[in-house]
Coordinates of C-alpha atoms in Angstrom, one line a residue:
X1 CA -46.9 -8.9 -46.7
X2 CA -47.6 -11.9 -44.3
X3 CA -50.7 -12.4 -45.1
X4 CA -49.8 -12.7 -49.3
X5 CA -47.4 -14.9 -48.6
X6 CA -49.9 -17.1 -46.3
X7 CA -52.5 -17.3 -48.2
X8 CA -50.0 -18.0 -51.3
X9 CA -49.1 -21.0 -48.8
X10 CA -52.6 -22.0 -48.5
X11 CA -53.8 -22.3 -52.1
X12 CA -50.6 -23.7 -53.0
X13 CA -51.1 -25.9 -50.2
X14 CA -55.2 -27.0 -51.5
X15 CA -53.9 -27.5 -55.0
X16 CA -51.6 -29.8 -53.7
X17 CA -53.8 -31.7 -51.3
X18 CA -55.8 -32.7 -54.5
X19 CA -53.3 -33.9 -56.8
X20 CA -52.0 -36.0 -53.7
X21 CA -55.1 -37.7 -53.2
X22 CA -56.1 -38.4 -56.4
X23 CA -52.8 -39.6 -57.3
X24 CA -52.8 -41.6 -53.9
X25 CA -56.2 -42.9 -55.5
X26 CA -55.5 -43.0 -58.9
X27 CA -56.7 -47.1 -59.6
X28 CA -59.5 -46.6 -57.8
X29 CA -60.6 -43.8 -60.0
X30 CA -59.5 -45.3 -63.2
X31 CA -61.9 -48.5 -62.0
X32 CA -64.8 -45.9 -61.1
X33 CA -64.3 -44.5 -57.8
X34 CA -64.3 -41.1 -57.0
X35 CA -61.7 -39.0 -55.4
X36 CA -64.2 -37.5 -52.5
X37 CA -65.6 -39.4 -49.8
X38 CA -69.0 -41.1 -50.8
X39 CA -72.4 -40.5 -49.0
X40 CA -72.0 -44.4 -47.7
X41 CA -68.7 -43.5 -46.4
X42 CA -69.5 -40.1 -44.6
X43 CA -72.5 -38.4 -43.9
X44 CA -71.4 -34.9 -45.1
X45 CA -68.7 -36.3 -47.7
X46 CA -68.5 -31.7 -48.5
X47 CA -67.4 -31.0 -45.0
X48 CA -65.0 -34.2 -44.4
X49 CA -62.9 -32.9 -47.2
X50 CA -62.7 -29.3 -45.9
X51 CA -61.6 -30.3 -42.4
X52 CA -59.6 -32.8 -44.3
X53 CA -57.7 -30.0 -45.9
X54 CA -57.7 -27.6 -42.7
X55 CA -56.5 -30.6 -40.6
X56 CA -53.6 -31.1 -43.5
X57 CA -52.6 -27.3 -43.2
X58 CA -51.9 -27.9 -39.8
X59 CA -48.7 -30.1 -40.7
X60 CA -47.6 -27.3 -43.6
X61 CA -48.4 -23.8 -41.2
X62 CA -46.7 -25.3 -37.9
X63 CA -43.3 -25.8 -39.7
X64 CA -43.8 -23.1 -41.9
X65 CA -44.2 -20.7 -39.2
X66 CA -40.9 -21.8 -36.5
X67 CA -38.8 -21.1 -39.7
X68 CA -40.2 -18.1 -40.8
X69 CA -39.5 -16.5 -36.6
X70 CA -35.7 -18.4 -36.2
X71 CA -34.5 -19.2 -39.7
X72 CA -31.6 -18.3 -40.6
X73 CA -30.2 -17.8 -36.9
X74 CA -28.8 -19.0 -34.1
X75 CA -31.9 -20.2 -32.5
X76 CA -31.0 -23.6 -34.6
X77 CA -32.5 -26.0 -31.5
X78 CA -35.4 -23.8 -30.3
X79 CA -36.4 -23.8 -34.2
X80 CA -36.2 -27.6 -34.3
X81 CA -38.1 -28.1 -31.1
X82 CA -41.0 -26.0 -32.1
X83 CA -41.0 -27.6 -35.3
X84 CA -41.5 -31.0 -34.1
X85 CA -43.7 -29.8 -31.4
X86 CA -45.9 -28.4 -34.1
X87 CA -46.3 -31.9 -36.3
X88 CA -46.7 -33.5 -33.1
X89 CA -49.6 -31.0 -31.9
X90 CA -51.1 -31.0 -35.9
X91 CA -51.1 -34.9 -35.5
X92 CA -52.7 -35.1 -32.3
X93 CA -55.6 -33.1 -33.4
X94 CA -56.0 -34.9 -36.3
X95 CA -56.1 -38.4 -34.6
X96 CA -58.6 -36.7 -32.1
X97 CA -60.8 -35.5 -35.1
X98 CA -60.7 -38.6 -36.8
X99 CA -60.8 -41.5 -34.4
X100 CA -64.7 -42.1 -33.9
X101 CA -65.7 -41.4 -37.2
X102 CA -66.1 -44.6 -37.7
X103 CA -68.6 -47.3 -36.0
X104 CA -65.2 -48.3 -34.3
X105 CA -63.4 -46.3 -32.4
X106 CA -60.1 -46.0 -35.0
X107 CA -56.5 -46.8 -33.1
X108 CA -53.5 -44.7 -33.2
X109 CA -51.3 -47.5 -35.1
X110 CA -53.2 -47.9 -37.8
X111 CA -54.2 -44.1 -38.6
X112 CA -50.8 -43.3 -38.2
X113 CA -49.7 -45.8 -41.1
X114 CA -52.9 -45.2 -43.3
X115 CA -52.5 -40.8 -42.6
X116 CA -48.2 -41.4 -43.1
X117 CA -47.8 -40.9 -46.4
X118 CA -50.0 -37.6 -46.9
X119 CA -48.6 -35.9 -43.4
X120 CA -45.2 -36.2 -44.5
X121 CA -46.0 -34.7 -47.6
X122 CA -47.4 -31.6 -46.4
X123 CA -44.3 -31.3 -44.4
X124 CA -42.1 -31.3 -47.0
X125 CA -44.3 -29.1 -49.1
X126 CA -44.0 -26.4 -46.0
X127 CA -40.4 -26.8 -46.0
X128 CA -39.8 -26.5 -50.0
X129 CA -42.4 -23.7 -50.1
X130 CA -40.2 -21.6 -47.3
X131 CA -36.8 -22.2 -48.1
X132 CA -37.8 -21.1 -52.3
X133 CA -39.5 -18.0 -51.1
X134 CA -36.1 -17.2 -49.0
X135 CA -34.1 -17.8 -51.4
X136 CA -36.0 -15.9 -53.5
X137 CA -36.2 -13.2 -51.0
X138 CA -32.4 -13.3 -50.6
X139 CA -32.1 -13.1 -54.5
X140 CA -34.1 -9.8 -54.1
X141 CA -31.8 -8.7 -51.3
X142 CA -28.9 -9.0 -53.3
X143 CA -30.1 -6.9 -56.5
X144 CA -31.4 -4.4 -54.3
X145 CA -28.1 -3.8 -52.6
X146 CA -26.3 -3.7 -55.8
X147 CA -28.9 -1.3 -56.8
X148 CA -28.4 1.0 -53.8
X149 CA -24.4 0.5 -54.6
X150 CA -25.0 1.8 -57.9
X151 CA -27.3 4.7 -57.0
X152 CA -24.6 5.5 -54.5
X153 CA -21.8 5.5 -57.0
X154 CA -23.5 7.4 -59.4
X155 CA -24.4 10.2 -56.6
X156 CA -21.4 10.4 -55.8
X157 CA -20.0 10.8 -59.6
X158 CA -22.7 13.7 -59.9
X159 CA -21.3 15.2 -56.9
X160 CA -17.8 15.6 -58.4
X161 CA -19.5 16.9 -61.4
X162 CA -20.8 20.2 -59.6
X163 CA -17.8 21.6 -57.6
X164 CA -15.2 20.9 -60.4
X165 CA -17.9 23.3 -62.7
X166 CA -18.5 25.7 -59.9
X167 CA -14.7 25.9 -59.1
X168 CA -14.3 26.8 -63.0
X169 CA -17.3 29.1 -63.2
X170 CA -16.5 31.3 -60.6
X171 CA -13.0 31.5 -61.4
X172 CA -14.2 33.0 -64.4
X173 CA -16.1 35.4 -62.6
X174 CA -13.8 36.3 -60.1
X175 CA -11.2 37.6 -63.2
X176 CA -14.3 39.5 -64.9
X177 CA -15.0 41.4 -61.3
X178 CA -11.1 41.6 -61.0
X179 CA -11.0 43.4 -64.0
X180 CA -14.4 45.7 -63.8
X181 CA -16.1 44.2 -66.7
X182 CA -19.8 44.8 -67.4
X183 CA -20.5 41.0 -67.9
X184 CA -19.5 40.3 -64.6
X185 CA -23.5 40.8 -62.6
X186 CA -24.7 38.7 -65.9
X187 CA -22.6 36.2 -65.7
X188 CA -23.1 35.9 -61.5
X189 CA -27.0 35.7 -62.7
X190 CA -26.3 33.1 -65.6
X191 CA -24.4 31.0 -62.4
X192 CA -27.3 31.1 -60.2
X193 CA -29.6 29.5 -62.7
X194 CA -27.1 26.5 -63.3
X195 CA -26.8 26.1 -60.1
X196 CA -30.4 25.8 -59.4
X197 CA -30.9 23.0 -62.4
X198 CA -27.6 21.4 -60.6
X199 CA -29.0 21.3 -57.3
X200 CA -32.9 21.3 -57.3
X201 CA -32.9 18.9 -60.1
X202 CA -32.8 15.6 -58.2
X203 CA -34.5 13.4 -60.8
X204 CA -32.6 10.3 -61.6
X205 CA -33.3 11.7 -65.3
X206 CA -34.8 14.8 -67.0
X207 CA -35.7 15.6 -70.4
X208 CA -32.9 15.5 -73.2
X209 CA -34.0 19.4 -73.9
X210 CA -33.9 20.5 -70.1
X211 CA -30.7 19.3 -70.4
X212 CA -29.6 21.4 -73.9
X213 CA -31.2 24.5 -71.9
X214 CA -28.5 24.5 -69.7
X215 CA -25.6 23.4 -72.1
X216 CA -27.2 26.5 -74.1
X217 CA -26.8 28.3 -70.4
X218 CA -23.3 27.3 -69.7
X219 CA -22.0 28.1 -72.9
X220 CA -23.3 32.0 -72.7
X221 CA -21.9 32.4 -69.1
X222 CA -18.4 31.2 -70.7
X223 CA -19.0 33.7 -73.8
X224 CA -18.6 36.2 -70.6
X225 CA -15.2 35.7 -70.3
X226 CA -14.2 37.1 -73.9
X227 CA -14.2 40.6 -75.4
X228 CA -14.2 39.0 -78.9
X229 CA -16.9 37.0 -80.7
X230 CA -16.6 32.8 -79.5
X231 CA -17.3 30.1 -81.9
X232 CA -19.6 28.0 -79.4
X233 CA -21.9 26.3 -81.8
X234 CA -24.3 23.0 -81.0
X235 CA -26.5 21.7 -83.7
X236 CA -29.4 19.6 -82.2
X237 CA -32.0 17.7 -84.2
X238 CA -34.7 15.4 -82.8
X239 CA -37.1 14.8 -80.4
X240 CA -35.0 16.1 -77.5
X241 CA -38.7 16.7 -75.3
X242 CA -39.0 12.7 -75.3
X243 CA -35.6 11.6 -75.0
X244 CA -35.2 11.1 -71.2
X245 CA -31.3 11.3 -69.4
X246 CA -29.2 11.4 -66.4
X247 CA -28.8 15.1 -65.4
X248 CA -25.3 16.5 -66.5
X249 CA -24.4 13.8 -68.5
X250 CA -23.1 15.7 -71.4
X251 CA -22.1 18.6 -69.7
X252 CA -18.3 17.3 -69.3
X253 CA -17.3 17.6 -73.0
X254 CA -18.7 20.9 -73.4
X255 CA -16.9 21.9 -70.1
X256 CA -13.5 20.5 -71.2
X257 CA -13.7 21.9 -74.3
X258 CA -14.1 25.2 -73.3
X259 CA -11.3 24.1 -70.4
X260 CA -8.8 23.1 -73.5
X261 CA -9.9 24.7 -76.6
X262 CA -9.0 27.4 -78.8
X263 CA -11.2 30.1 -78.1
X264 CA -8.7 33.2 -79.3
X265 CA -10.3 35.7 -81.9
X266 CA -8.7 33.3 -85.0
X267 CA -9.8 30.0 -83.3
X268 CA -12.3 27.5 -84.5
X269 CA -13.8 26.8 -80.9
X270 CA -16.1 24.1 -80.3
X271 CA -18.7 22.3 -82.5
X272 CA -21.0 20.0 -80.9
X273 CA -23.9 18.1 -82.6
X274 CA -26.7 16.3 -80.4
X275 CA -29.0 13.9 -82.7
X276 CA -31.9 11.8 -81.8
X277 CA -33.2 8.7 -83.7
X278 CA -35.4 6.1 -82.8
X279 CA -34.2 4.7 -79.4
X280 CA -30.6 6.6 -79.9
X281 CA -28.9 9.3 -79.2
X282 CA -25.3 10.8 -80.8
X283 CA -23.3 13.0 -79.6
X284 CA -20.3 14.9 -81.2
X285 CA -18.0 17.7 -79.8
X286 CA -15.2 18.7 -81.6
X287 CA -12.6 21.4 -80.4
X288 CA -9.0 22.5 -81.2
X289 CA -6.5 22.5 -78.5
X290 CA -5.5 26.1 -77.2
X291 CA -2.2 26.9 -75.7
X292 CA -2.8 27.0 -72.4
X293 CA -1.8 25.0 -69.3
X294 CA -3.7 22.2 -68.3
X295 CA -5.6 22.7 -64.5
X296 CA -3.8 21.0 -62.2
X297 CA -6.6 20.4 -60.4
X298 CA -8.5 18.8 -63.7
X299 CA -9.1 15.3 -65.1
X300 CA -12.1 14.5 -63.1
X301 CA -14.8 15.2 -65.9
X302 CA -13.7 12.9 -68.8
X303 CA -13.0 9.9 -66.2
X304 CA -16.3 10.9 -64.0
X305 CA -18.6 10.4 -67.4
X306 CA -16.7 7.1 -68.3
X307 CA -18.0 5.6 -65.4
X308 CA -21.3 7.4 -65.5
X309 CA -21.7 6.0 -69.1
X310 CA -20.9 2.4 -67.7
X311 CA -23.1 2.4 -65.0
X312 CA -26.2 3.9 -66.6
X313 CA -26.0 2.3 -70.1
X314 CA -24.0 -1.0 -69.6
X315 CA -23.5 -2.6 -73.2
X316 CA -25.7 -0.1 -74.4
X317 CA -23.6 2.7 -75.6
X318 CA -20.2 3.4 -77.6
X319 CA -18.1 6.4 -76.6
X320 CA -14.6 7.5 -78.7
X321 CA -12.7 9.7 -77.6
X322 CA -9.8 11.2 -80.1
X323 CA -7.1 13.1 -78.6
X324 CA -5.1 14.4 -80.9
X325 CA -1.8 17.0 -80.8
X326 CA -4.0 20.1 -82.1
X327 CA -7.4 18.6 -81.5
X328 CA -10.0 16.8 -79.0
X329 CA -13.1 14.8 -80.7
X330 CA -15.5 12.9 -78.7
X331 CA -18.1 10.5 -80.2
X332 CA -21.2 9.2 -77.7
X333 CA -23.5 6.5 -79.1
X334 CA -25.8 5.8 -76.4
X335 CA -29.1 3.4 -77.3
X336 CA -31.6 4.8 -74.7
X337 CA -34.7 2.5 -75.8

């Protein structure tokens, strides 16, 4: 990574070198000069110009370099003291390079005020060029700790997802072992694959129709619980291989229905419909409302998917939820393209 950003320094540094000089020598060019040293004024005009522009990148890598090892810190005066002995050293050399070019050996006065100009600009070029690429680094920082806040978040809301489901499930199978039923060592085996999709299936997303699999899945392990035929149905149309989402993301309705519906031998049960369009995805479940008590425990699956939705699809999805005295409807527009 050092060495990117370094060599990013030094081209950026060469482009710059050029459009300095040649606006430095702009009338003489527009009268016919040229912006390289002529043969009559060095012998190797080629090589002057690139020990011209290594000498230069003294003055932008010296600075460059004390802020890159102490800034930001609390090394505020070391940083300063290495940067100034680094222009100084950068000048030195320079001045020792140059001075008996010429016939005449050149004094320190005047190539400091002729060199002035184009040293301080290379200083401040090093300086601009660091403090951009920090702030730009912190910029980084910042969205990446957001992201890792967000990743976290959502973690954890999959995490309350599992338990309050497991809690349920084998609730349900505890009362079908309690009462000797035959579904029981089905339904303990129709557990054990959810659970391996819930906690093998770490993928930040999954396939739409891995996803129905197990909504299919979960809905035969709660026909368990009744002797009589359950009206369970879920309509799906679309590509579900090619829509991708976040693992147990519709799972909640389906689990409060069941949780809160009607499912006695004259009840209507749930109906749930899953369509897919181009770059959308609807999803309806409707259930009646069954007599029984509420868990006291519950509440965590409606409010655990709110959040979900808001993290995952911010702006990008519509979800209406109609509770009503006999009956629960839920409405999820979510625009995954």
């Amino acid at each position: 990574m050092m060495k990117k950003k370094l060599l990013l320094l030094f081209v950026g540094f060469v482009c710059l070198y050029f459009l300095v000089h040649a606006a430095y020598n702009l009338p003489s060019i527009i009268h016919g000069g040229s912006l390289f040293p002529s043969p009559q004024q060095h012998a190797h005009p080629f090589f002057y110009t690139l020990t011209d522009i290594a000498l230069g990148y003294l003055f932008v890598i010296g600075p460059y370099l004390s802020l890159h090892r102490f800034y930001p810190g609390r090394k505020f005066f070391v940083m300063i003291a290495l940067t100034v002995s680094a222009v100084g050293l950068a000048f030195f050399l320079n001045y020792v390079f140059r001075k008996n070019e010429g016939s005449v050996p050149l004094r320190l006065r005047v190539f400091f005020y002729d060199n002035l100009f184009f040293f301080c600009v290379y200083i401040v070029y090093a300086l601009v060029y660091y403090f951009t690429r920090f702030s730009y680094y912190r910029e980084l920082q910042q969205k990446e700790l957001v992201l890792q806040n967000r990743q976290s978040e959502l973690s954890f809301l999959r995490s309350q997802v599992n338990p309050h489901f497991l809690f349920n499930s084998l609730s349900n199978i505890y009362a079908l072992v309690h009462e000797g039923s035959p579904h029981a060592l089905p339904a303990i085996a129709g557990l054990s694959e959810l659970l391996r999709y819930m906690l093998y299936d770490n993928n930040e997303k999954v396939p739409l129709e891995k996803e129905l699999v197990y909504i299919n899945k979960y809905i035969e392990l709660q026909r368990l619980r009744y002797e009589h035929a359950v009206h369970a149905d879920l309509q799906v149309s679309g590509e579900t291989a090619q829509v991708q989402v976040p693992p147990l993301l519709l799972v909640p309705f389906i689990e409060n229905a069941f949780k809160h519906g009607d499912f006695s031998a004259t009840g209507k049960g749930l109906t749930a419909i899953v369509r897919c369009t181009a770059g959308k995805l609807y999803f309806y479940c409707y259930n009646t409302k069954g007599k029984g008590e509420k868990d006291a425990a519950g509440g965590i699956g409606l409010s655990n998917i709110k959040r979900r939705l808001q993290l995952l699809y911010p702006g990008r999805h519509l979800l209406d939820i109609q509770d009503n005295t006999n009956s629960f409807t839920v409405n999820v527009e979510i625009q995954y393209a």
